[in-house]
PDB file of C-alpha atoms and ligand atoms in Angstrom:
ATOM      1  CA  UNK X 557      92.479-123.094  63.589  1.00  0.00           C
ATOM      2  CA  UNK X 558      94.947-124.898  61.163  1.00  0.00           C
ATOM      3  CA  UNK X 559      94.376-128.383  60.901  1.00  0.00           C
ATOM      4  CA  UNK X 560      97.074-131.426  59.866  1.00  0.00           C
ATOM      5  CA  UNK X 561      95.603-133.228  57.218  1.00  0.00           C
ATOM      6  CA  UNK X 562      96.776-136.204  55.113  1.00  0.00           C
ATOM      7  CA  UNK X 563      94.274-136.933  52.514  1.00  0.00           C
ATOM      8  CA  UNK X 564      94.441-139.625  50.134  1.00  0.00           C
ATOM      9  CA  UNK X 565      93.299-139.393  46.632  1.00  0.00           C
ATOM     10  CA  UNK X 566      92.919-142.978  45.080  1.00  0.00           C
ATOM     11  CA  UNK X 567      91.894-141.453  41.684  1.00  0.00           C
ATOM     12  CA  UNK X 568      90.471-144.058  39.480  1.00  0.00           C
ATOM     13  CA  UNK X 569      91.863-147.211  41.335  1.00  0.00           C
ATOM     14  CA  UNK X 570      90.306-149.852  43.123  1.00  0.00           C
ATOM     15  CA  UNK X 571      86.861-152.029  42.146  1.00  0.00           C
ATOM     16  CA  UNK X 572      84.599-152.304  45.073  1.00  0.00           C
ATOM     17  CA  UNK X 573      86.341-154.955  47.090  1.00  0.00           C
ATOM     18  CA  UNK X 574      89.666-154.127  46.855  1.00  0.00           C
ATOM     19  CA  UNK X 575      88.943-150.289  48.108  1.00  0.00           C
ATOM     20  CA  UNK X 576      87.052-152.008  51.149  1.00  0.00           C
ATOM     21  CA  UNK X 577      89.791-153.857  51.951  1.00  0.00           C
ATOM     22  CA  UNK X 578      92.104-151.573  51.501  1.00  0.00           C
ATOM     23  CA  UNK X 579      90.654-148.794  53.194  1.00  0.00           C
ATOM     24  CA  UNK X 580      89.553-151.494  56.337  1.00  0.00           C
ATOM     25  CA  UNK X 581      93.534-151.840  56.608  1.00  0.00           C
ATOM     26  CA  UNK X 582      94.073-148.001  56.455  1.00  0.00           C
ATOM     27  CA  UNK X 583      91.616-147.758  59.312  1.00  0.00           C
ATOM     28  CA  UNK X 584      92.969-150.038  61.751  1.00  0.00           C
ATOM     29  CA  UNK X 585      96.534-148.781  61.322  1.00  0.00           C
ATOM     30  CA  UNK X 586      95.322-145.329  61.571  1.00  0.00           C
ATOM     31  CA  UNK X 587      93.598-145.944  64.501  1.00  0.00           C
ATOM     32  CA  UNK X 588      96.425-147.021  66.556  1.00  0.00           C
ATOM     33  CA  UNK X 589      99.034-144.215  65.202  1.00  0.00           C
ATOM     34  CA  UNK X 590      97.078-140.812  64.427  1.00  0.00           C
ATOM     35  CA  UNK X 591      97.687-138.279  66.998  1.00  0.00           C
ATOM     36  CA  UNK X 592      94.731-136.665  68.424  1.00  0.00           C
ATOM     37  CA  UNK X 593      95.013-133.394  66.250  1.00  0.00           C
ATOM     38  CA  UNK X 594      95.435-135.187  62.875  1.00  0.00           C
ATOM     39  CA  UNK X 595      92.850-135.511  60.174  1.00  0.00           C
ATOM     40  CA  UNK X 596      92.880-138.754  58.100  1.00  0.00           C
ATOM     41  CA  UNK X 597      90.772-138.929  54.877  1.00  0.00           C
ATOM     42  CA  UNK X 598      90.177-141.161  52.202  1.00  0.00           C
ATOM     43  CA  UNK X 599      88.977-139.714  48.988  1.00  0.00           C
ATOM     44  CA  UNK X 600      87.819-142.540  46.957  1.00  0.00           C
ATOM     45  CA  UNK X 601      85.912-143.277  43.908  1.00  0.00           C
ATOM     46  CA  UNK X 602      82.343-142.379  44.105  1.00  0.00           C
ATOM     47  CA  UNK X 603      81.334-146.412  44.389  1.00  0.00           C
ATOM     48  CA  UNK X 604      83.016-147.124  47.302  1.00  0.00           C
ATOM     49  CA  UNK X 605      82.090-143.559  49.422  1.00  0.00           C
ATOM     50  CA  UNK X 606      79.132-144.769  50.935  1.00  0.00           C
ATOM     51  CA  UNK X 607      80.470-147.848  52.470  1.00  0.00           C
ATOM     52  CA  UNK X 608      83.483-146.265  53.597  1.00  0.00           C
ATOM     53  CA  UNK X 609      82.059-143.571  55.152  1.00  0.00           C
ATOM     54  CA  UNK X 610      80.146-146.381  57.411  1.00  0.00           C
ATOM     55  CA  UNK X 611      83.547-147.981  58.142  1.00  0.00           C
ATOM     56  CA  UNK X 612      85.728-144.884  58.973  1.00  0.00           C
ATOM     57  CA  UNK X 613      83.565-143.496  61.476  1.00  0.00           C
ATOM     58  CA  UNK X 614      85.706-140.891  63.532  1.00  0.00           C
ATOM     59  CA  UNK X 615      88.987-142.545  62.522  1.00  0.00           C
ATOM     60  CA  UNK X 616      88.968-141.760  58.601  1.00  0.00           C
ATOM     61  CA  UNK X 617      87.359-139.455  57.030  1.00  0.00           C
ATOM     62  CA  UNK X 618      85.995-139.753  53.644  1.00  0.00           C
ATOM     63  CA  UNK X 619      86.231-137.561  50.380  1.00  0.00           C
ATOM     64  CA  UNK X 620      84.695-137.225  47.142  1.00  0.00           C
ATOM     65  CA  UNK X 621      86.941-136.351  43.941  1.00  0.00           C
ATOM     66  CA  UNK X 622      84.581-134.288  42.385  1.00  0.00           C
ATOM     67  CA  UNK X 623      81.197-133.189  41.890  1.00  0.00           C
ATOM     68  CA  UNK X 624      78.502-130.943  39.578  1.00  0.00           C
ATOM     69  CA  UNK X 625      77.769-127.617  40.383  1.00  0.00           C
ATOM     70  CA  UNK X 626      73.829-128.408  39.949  1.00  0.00           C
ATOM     71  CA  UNK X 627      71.986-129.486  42.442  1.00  0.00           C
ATOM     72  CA  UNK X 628      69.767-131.965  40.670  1.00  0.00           C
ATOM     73  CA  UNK X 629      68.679-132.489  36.628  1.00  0.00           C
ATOM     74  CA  UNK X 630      69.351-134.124  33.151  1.00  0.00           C
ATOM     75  CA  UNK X 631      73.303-134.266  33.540  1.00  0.00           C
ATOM     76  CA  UNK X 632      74.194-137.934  32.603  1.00  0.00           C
ATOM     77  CA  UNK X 633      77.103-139.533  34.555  1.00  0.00           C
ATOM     78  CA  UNK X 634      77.092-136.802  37.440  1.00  0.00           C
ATOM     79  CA  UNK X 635      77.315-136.303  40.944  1.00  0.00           C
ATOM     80  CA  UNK X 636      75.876-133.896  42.759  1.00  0.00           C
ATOM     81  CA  UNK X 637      77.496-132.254  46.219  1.00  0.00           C
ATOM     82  CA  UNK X 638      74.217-133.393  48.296  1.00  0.00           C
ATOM     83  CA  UNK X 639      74.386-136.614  47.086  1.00  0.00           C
ATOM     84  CA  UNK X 640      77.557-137.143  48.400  1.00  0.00           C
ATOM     85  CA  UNK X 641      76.787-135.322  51.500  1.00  0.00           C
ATOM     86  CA  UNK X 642      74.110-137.736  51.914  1.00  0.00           C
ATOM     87  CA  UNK X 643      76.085-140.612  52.421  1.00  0.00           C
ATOM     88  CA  UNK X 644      78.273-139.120  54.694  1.00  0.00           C
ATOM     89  CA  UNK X 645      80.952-137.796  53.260  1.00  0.00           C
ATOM     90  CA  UNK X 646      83.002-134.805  54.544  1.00  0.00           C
ATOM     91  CA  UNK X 647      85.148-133.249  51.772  1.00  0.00           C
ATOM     92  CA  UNK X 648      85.165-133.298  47.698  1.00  0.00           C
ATOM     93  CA  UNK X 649      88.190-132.417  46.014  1.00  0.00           C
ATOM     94  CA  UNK X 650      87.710-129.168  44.013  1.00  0.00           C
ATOM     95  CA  UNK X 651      89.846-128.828  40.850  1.00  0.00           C
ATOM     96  CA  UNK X 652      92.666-131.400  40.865  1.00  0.00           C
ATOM     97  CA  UNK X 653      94.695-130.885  37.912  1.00  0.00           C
ATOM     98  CA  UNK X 654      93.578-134.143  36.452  1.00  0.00           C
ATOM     99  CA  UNK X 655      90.155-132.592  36.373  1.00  0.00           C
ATOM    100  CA  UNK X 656      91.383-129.318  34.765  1.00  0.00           C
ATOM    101  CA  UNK X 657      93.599-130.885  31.758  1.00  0.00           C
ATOM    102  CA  UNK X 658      91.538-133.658  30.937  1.00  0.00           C
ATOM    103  CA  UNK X 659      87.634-132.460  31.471  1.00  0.00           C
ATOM    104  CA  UNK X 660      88.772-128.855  31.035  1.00  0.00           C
ATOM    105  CA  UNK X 661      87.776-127.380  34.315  1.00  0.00           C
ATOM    106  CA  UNK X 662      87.966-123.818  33.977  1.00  0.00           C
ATOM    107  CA  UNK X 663      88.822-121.710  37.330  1.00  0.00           C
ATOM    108  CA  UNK X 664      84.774-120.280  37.033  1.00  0.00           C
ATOM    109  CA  UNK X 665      83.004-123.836  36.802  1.00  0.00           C
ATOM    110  CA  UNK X 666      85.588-124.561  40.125  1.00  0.00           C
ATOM    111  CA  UNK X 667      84.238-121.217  41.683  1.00  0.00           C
ATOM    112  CA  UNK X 668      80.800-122.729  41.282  1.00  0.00           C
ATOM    113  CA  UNK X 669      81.502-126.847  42.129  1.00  0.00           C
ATOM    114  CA  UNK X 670      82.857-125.208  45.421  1.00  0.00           C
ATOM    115  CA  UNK X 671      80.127-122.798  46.441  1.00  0.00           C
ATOM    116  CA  UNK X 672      77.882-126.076  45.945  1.00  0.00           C
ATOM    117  CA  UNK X 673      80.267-128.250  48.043  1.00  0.00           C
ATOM    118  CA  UNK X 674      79.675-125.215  50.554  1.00  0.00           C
ATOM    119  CA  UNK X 675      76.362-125.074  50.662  1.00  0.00           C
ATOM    120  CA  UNK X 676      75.980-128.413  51.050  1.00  0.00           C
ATOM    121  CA  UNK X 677      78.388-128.622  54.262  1.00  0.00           C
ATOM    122  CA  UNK X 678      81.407-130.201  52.594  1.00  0.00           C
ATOM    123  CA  UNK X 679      84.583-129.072  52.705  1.00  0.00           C
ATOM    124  CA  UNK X 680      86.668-128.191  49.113  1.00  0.00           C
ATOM    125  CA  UNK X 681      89.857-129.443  48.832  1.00  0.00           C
ATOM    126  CA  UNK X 682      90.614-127.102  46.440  1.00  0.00           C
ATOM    127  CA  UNK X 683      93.903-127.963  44.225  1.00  0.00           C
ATOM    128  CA  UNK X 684      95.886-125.102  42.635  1.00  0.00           C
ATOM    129  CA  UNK X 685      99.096-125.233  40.711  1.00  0.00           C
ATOM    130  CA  UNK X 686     101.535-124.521  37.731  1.00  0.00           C
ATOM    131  CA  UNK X 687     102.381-126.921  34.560  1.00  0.00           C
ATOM    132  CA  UNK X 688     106.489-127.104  33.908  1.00  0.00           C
ATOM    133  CA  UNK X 689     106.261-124.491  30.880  1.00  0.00           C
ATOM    134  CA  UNK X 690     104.594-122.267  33.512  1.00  0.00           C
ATOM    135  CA  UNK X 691     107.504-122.893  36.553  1.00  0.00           C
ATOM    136  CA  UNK X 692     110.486-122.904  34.019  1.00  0.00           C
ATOM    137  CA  UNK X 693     108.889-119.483  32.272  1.00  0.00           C
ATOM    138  CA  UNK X 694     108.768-118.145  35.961  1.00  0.00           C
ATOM    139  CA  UNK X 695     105.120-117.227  35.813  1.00  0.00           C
ATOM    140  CA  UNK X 696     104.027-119.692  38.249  1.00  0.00           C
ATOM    141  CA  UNK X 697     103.187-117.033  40.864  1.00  0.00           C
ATOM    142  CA  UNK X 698     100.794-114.930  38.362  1.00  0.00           C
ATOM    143  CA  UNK X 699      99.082-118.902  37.457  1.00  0.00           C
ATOM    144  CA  UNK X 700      98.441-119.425  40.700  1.00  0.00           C
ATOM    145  CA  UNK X 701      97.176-116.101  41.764  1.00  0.00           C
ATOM    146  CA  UNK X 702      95.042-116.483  38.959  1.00  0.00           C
ATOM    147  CA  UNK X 703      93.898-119.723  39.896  1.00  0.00           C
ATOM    148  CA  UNK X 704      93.064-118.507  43.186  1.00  0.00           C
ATOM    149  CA  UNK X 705      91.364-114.804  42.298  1.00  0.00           C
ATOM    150  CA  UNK X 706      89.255-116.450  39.820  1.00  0.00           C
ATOM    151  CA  UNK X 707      88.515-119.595  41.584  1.00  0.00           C
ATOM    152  CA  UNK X 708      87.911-119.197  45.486  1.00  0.00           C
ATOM    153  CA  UNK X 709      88.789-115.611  46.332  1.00  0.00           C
ATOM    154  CA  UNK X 710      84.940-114.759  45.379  1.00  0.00           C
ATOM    155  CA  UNK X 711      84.100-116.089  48.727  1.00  0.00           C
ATOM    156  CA  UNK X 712      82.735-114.467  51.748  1.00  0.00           C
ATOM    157  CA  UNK X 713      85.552-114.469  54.710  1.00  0.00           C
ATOM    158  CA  UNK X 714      83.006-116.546  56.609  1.00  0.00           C
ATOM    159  CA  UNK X 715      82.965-119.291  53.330  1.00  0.00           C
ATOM    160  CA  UNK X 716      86.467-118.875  52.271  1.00  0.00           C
ATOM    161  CA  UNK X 717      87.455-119.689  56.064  1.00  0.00           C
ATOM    162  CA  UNK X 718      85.500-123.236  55.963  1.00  0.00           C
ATOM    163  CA  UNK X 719      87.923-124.339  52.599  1.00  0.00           C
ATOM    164  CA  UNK X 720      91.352-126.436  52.450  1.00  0.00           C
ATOM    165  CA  UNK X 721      93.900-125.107  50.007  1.00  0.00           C
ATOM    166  CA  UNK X 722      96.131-127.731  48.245  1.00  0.00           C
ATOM    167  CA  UNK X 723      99.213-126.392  46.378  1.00  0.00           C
ATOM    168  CA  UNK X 724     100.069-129.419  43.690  1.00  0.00           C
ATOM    169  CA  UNK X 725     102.405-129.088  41.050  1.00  0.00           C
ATOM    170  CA  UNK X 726     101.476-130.490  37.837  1.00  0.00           C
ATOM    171  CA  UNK X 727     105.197-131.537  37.433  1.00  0.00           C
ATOM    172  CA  UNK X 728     105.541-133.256  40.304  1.00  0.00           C
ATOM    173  CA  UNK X 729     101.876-135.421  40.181  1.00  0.00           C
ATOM    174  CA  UNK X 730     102.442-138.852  38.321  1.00  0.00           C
ATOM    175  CA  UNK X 731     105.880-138.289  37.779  1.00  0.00           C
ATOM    176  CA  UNK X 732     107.507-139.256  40.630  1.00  0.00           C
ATOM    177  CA  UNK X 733     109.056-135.450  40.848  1.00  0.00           C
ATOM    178  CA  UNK X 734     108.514-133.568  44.250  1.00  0.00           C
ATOM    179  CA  UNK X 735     108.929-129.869  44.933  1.00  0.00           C
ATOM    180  CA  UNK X 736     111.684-129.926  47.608  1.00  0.00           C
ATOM    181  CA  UNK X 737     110.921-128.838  50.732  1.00  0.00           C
ATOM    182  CA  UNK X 738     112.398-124.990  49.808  1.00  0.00           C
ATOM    183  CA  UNK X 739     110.165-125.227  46.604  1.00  0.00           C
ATOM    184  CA  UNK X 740     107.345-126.115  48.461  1.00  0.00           C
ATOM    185  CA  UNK X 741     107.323-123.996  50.778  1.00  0.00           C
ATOM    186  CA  UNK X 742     107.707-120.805  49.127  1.00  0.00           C
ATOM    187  CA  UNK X 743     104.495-121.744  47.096  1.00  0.00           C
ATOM    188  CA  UNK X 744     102.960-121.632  50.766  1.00  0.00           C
ATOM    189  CA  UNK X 745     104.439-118.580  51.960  1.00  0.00           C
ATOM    190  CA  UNK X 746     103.404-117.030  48.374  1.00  0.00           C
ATOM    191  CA  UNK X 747      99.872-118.330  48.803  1.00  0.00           C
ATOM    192  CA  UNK X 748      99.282-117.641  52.425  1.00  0.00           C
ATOM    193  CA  UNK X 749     100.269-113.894  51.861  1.00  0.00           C
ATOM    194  CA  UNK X 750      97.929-113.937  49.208  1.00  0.00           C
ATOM    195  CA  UNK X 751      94.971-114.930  51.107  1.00  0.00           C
ATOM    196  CA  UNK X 752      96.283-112.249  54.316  1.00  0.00           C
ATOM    197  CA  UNK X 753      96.288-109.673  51.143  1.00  0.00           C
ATOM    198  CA  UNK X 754      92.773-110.771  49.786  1.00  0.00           C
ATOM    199  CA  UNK X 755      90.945-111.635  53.307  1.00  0.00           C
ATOM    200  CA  UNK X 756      92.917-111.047  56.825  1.00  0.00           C
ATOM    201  CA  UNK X 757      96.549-112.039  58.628  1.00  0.00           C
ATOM    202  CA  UNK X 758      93.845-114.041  60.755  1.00  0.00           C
ATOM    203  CA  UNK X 759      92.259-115.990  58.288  1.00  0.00           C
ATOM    204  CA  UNK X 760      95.938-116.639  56.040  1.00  0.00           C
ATOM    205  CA  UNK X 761      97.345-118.063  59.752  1.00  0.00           C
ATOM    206  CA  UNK X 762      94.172-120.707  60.299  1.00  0.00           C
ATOM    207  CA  UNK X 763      93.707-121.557  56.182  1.00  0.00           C
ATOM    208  CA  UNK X 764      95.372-125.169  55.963  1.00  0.00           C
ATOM    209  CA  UNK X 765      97.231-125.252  52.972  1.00  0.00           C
ATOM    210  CA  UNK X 766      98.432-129.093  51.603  1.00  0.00           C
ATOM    211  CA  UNK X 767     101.345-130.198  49.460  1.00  0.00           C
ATOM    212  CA  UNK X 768     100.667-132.787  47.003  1.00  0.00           C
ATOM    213  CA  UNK X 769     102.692-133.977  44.177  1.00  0.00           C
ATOM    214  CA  UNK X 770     104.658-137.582  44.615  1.00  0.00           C
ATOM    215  CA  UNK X 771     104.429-137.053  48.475  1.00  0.00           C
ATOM    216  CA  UNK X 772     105.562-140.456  49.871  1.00  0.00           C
ATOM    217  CA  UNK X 773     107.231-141.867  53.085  1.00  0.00           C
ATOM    218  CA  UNK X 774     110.476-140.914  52.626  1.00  0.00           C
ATOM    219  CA  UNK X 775     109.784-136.770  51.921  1.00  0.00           C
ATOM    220  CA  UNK X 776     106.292-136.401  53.966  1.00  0.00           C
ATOM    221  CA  UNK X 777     108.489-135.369  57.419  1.00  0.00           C
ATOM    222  CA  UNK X 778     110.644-133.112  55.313  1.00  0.00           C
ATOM    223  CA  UNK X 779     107.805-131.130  54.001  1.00  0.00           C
ATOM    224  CA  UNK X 780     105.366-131.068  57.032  1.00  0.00           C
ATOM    225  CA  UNK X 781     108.397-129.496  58.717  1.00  0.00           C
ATOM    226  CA  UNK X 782     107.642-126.702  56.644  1.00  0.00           C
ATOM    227  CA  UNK X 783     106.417-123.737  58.211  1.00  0.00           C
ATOM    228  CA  UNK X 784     103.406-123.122  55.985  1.00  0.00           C
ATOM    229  CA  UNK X 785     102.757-127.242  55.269  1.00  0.00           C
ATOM    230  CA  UNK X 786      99.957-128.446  57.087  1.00  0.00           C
ATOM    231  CA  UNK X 787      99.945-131.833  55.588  1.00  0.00           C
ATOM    232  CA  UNK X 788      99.531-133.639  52.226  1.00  0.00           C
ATOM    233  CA  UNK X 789      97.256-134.494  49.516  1.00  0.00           C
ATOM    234  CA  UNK X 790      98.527-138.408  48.567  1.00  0.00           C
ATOM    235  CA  UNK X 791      98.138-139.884  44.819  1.00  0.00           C
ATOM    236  CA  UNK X 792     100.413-143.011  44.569  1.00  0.00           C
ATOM    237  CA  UNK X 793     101.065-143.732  48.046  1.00  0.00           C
ATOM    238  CA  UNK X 794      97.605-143.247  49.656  1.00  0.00           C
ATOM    239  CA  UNK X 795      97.358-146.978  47.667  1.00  0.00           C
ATOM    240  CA  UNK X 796      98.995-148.672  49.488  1.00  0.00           C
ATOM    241  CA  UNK X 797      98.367-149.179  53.616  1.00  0.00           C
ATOM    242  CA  UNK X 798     101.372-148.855  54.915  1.00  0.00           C
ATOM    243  CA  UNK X 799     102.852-146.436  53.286  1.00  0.00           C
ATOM    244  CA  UNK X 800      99.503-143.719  53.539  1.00  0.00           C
ATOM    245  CA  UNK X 801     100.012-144.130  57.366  1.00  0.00           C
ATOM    246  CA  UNK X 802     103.906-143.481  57.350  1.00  0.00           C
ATOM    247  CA  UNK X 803     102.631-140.438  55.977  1.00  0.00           C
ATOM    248  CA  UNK X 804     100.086-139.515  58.562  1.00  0.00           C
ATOM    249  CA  UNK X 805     102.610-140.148  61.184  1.00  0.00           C
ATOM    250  CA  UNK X 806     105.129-137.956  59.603  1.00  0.00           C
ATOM    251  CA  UNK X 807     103.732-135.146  61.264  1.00  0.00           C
ATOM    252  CA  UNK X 808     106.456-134.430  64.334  1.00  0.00           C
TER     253      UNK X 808
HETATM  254  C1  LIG M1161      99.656-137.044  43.360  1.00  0.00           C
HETATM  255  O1  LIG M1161     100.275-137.164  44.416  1.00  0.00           O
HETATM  256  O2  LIG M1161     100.133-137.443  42.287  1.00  0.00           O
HETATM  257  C2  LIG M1161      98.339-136.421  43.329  1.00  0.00           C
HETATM  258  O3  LIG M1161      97.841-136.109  42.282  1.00  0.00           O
HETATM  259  C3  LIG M1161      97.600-136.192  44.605  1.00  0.00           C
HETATM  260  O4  LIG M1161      96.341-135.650  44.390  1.00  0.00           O
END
């Protein structure tokens, strides 16, 4: 089944207290204004995911923004997907383009961080989408196929139905562009007939695709009203209380 998701990425923001108290205000409002079939996550910085997980509960969920594709060993300054499993996390964001332009995640390391997410019980978020040169050249279709051939469609149907798709622009993240609702969507369309093509019409119809890219308050209800939009992956606005949980109620 499809799930509505709204998941915040708070990137590298927040020291300890200020993500606790932040995400302690999410969770209250959340609590009183989520519908029943709506999924809420939070995915922080690695310092705060252990306490937040303890303070979500059932309410919010929590994320990771990353992780290795090793297990254990001599890697310096990593993270490994049991790890964050371990302190009850749900979900690790797979290949954000933050991640790809400035620590140069290729599409095969991505293939591997997410079987580890997998086999660890997590679910990827895993982020796809085109730089301006590549949307104004009109080869953003063949980039993203690309991104998905060589980065999740190596997956079993039984694996590749467990994942969360998010389509994000790299024009529209940090800019304060957004796809419109028309752009948007196509991407979806595009992407769900892709995965029909690689896997089955079933599987395309329950994979939850999110938007991301300068989603806020004021163009969440426009987008979710998309046919193919099952909710949002939030940089900016997942920062601030109020306006994260405008966006989770902008489901209609
Ligand atoms: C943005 O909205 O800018 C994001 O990068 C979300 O991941």
């Amino acid at each position: 089944m499809r799930k509505k998701i709204v998941a915040g990425n708070w990137k590298m923001n927040l020291d300890y207290a200020s993500g606790i108290s932040l995400f302690s205000e999410i969770v209250n409002m959340v609590r009183d204004e989520k519908k029943g079939d709506q999924i809420a996550i939070i995915c922080s910085p690695y310092i705060h995911l252990n306490s937040l997980a303890k303070l979500g509960g059932e309410v919010v969920k929590i994320g990771a923004q990353n992780c290795h594709q090793n297990d254990s060993g001599a890697f310096t300054g990593e993270i490994s997907a049991g790890m964050i499993k371990s302190v009850g996390c749900e979900y690790v964001i797979i290949g954000h383009s933050e991640r790809r332009q400035y620590f140069a995640e290729s599409n095969e390391l991505l293939a591997e961080k997410t079987i580890k997410v997998l086999e660890n019980e997590l679910t990827p978020i895993f982020c796809i989408g085109e730089t301006l040169e590549e949307r104004n050249g009109n080869i953003y279709f063949e980039v993203l196929k690309a991104q998905l051939e060589q980065g999740v469609f190596g997956l079993s149907t039984a694996d590749f139905s467990k994942i969360v798709i998010a389509y994000e622009p790299v024009w529209a993240i940090g800019t304060g562009l957004t796809a419109s609702s028309e752009q948007a969507q196509e991407v979806h369309a595009f992407i769900r007939n892709e995965i029909a093509n690689k896997y089955t019409a079933e599987v395309a119809e329950n994979t939850t695709i999110l938007y991301g890219g300068s989603c806020n308050p004021k163009n969440a209800a426009e987008l979710f009203a998309q046919k193919d939009i099952d909710g949002g992956l939030i940089g900016g606005a997942s920062l601030k209380s109020r306006d994260f949980v405008d966006i989770v109620k902008a489901f209609n």
